[in-house]
Short mmCIF file of C-alpha atoms in Angstrom, two decimals:
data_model
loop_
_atom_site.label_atom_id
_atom_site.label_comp_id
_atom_site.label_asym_id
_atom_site.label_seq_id
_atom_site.Cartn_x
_atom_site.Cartn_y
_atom_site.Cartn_z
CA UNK A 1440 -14.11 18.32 14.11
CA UNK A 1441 -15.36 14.97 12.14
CA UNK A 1442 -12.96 12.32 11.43
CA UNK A 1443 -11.75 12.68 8.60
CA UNK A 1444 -11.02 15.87 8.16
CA UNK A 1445 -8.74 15.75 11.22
CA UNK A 1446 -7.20 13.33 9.08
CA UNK A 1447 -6.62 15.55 6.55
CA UNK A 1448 -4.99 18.39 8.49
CA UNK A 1449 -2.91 15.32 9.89
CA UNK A 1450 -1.41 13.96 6.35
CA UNK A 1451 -1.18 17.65 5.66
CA UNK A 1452 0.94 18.43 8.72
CA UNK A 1453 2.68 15.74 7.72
CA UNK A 1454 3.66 16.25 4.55
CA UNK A 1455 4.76 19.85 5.01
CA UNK A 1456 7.25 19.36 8.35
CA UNK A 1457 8.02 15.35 7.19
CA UNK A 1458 7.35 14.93 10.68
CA UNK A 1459 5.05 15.24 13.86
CA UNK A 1460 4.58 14.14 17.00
CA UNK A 1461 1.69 12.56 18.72
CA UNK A 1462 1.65 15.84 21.46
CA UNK A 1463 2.13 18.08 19.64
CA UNK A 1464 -0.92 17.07 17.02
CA UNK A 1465 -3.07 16.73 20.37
CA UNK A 1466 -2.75 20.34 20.89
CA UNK A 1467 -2.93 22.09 17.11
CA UNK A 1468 -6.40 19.84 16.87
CA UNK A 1469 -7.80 19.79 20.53
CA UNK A 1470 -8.29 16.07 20.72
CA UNK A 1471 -6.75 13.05 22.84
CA UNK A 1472 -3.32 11.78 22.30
CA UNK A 1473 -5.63 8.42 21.84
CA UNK A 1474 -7.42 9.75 19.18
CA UNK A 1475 -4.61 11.16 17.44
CA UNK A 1476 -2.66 7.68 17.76
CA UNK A 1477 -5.81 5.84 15.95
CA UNK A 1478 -6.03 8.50 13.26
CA UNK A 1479 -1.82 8.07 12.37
CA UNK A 1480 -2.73 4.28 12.66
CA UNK A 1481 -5.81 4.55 10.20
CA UNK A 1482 -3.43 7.31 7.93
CA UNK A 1483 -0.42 4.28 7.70
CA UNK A 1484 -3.10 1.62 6.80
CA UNK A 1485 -3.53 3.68 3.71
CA UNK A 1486 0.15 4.06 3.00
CA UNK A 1487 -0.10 8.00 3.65
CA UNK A 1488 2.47 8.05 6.47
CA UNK A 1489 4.39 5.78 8.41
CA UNK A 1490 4.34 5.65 12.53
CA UNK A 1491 7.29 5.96 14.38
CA UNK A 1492 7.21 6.14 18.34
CA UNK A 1493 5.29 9.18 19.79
CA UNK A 1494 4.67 10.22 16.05
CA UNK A 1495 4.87 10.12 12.33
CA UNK A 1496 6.97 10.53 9.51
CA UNK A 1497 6.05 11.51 5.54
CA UNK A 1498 5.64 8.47 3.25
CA UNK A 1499 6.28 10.54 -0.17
CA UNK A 1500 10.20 9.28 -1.43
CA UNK A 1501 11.10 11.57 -3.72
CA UNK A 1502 11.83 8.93 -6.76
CA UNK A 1503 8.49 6.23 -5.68
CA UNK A 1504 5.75 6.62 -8.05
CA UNK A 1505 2.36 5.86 -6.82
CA UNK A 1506 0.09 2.94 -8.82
CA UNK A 1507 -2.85 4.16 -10.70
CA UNK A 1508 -5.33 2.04 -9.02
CA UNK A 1509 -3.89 4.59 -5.68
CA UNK A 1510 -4.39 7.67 -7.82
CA UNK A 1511 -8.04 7.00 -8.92
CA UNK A 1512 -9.29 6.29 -5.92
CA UNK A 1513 -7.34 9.39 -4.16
CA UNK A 1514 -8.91 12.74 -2.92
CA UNK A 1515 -11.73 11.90 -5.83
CA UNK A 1516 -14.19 14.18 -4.44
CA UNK A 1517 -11.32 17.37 -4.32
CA UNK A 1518 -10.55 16.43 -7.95
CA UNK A 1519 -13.95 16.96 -9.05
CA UNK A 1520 -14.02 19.93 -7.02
CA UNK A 1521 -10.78 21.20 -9.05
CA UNK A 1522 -12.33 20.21 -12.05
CA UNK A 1523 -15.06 22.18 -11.79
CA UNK A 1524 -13.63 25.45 -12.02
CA UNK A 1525 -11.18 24.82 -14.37
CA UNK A 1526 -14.39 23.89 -16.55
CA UNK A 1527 -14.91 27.78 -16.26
CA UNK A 1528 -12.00 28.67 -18.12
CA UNK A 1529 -12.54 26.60 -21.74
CA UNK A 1530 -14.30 28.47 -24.48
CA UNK A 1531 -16.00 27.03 -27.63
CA UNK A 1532 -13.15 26.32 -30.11
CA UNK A 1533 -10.71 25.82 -27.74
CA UNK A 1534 -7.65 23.89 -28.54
CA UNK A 1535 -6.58 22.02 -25.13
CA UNK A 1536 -3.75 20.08 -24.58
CA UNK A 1537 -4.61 17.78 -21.55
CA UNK A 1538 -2.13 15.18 -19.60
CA UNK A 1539 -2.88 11.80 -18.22
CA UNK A 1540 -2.97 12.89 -14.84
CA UNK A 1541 -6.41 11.87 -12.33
CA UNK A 1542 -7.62 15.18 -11.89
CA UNK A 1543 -7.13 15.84 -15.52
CA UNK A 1544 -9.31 12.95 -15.96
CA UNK A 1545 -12.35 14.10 -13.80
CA UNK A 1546 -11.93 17.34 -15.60
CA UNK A 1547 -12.16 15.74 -19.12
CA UNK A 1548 -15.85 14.02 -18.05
CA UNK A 1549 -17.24 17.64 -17.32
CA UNK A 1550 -16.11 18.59 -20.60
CA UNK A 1551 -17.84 15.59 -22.13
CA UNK A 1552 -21.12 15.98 -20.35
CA UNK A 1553 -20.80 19.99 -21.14
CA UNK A 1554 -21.88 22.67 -23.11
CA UNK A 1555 -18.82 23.71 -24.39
CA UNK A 1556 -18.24 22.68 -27.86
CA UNK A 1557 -15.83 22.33 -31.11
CA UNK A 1558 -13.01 21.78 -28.63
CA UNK A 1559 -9.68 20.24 -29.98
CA UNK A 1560 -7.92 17.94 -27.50
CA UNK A 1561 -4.54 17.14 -28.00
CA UNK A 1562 -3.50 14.07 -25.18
CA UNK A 1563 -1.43 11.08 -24.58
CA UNK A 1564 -3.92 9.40 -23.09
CA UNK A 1565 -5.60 6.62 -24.59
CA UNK A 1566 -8.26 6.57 -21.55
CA UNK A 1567 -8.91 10.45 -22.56
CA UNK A 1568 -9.20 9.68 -25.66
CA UNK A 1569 -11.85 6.68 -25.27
CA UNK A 1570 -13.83 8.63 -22.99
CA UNK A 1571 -14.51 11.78 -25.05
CA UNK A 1572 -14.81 9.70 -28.20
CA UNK A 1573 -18.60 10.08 -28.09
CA UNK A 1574 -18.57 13.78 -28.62
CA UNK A 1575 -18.47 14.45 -32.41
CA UNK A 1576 -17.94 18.29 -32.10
CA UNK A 1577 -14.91 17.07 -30.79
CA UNK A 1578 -11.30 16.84 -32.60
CA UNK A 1579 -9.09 14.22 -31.02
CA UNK A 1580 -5.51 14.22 -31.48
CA UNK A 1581 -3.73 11.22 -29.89
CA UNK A 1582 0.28 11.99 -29.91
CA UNK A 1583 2.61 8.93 -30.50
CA UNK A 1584 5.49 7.60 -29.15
CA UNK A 1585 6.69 5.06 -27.08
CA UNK A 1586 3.68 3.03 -24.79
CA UNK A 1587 3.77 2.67 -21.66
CA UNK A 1588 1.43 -0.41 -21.07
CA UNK A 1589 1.33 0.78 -16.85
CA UNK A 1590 -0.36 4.00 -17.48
CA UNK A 1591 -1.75 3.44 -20.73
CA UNK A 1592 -0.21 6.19 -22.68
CA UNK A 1593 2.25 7.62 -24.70
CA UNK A 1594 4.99 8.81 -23.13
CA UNK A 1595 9.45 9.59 -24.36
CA UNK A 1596 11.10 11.95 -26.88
CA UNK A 1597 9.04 11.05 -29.67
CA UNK A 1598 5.91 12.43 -27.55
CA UNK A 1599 7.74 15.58 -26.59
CA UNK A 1600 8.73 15.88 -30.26
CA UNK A 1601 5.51 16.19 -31.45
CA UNK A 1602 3.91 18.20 -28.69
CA UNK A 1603 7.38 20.99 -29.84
CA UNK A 1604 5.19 21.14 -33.34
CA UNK A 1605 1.61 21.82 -31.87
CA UNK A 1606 0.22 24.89 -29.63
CA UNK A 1607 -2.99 24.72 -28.11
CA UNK A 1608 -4.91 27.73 -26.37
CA UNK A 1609 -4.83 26.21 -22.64
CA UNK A 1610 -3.01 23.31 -21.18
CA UNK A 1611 -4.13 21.38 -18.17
CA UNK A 1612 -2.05 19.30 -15.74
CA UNK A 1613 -1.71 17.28 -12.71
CA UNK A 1614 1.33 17.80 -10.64
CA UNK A 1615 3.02 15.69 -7.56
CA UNK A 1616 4.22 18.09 -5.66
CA UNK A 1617 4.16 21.63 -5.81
CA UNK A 1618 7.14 23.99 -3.16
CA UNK A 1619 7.78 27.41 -3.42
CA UNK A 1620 11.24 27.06 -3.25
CA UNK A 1621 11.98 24.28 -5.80
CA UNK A 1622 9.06 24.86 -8.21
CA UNK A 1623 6.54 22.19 -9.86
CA UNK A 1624 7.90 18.67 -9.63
CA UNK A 1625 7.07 15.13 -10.18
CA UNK A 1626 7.71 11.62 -9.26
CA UNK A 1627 8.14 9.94 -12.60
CA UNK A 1628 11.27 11.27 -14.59
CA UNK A 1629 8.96 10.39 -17.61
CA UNK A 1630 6.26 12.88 -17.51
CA UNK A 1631 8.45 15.80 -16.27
CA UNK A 1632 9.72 16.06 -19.70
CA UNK A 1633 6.39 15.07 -21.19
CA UNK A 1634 4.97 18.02 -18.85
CA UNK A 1635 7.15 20.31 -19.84
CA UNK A 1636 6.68 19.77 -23.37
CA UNK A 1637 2.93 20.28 -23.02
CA UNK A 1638 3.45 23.83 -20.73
CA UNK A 1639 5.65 24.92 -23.73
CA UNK A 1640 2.66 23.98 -26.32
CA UNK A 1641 0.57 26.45 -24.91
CA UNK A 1642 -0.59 29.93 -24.63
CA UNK A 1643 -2.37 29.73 -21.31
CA UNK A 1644 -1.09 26.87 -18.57
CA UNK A 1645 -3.30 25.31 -15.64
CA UNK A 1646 -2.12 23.38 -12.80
CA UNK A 1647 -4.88 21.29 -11.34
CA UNK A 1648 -3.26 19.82 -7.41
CA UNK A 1649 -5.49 19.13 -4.60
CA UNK A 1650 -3.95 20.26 -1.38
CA UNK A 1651 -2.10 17.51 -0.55
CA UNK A 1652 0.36 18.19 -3.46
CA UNK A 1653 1.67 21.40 -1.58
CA UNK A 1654 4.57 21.52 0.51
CA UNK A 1655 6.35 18.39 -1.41
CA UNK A 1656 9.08 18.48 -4.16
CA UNK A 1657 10.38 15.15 -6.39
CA UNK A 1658 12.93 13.73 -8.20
CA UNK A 1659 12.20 15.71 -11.15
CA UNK A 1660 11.04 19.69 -11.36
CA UNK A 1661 8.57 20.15 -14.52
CA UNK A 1662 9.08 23.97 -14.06
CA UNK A 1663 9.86 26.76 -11.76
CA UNK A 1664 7.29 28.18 -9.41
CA UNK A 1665 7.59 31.70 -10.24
CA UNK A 1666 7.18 32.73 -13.90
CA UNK A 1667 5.89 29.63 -15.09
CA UNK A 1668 2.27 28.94 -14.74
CA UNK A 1669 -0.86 30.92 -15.47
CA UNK A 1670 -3.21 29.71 -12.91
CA UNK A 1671 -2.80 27.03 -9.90
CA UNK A 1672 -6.19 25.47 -8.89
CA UNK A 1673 -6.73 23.20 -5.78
CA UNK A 1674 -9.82 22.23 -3.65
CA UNK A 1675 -8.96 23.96 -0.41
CA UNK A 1676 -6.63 26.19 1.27
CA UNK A 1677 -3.62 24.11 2.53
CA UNK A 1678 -2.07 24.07 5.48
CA UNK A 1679 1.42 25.78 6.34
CA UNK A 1680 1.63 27.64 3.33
CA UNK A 1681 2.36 31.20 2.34
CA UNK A 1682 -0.85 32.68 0.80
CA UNK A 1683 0.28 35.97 -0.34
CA UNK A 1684 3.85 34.29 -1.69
CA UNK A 1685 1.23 32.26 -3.91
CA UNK A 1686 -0.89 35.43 -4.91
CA UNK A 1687 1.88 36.88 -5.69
CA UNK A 1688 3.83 34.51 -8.10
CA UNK A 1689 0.12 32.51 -9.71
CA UNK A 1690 -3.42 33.18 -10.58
CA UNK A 1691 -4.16 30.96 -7.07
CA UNK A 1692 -7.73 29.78 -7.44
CA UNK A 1693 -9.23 27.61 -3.60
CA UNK A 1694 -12.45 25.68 -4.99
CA UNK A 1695 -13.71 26.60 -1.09
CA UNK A 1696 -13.42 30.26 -2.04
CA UNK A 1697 -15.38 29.82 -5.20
CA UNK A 1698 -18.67 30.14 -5.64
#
């Protein structure tokens, strides 16, 4: 197994039991207790868990939002894997209400480079909205409200206001954590209303989370897991979870598993 995706299983591991211990990750991977010790040591250089002795502990508090210069540079190449088949699902003419979320982002340059055209896109994001600027089939609607300088968007009750008098055909976010038992949540208190307001806008609703959003719950819940969502896409299949309790309650789409 290469580096770093024994890493990933790791963080995964990780995240889903909040913590492991050195042994015991020796044995699920079939690797050295030394190699295991550099790989937690290499995972808390990042700020993706923290060591404790003979293990590890999760490093997600459920109130501690994470900077965007972290987020960017974050699981880039799942996100683009996400992004790509969500691309699948947006028709000509499509109204799409899109958050300010990373993976929303690398999703928004496929649909600028695309085919697909005469799309309406209804966002908070001022970066959205600079990057799709050059398309002129293209109907940009920027919703007000307060600024938020940090994530450079528009974000409060003023947003969620407007997004009560506009539906769209599909709306696409990104979500912090994602449990079966507590539903869709988020860090930021902020843009759980804001993505609430946007699921509500719409007639179709996408979650885009790469697996390392599974398993974790936050401060504030956007929305229940069952009921809720339309379709839940994610790169691969993560670990520790309950396929068939996902099949059952989501349209569960695993980039890995499609062609």
């Amino acid at each position: 197994m290469l580096a770093e995706e024994r890493k990933r299983k790791i963080l995964e591991m990780v995240n889903s039991r909040k913590i492991v211990k050195v042994n015991e990750l020796s044995q699920i991977l079939d690797t050295t207790e030394v190699t295991i010790r550099k790989d937690l040591d290499d995972l808390q250089s990042q700020k993706l868990l923290r060591r404790i002795h003979g293990g590890a502990i999760s490093f997600s508090p459920v109130n501690t939002d994470i900077s965007i210069e972290q987020l960017t540079t974050r699981c880039i190449n799942e996100k683009k894997a996400i992004a790509k088949v969500a691309y699948k699902f947006v028709d000509n003419r499509d109204a799409l209400i899109l958050d300010r979320s990373t993976t929303v982002y690398e999703f928004a340059k496929l649909l600028l480079d695309g085919s697909v055209k005469d799309l309406t896109i209804i966002t908070n994001s001022l970066p959205l909205i600079t990057l799709l600027k050059p398309r002129n089939d293209f109907h940009l609607i920027l919703i007000g409200g307060e600024y938020n300088p940090t994530a450079d968007c528009s974000y409060g009750s003023l947003t969620n206001q407007m997004l009560a008098n506009i539906r769209s055909d599909k709306c696409f976010i990104g979500i912090s954590g994602i449990d079966a038992a507590y539903g869709y949540s988020d860090r930021n208190l902020n843009d759980v209303g804001l993505k609430k307001a946007m699921l509500n806008s719409a007639k179709q609703k996408f979650v885009l989370a790469d697996h390392t959003k599974f398993n974790e719950s936050y401060i504030g819940k956007a929305v229940d897991f069952s009921g809720t969502i339309d379709y839940l896409i994610t790169d691969t299949l993560p670990l520790d979870i309950d396929r068939t309790e996902y099949d059952n309650n989501v349209n569960f789409l695993v980039a890995d598993e499609v062609s």
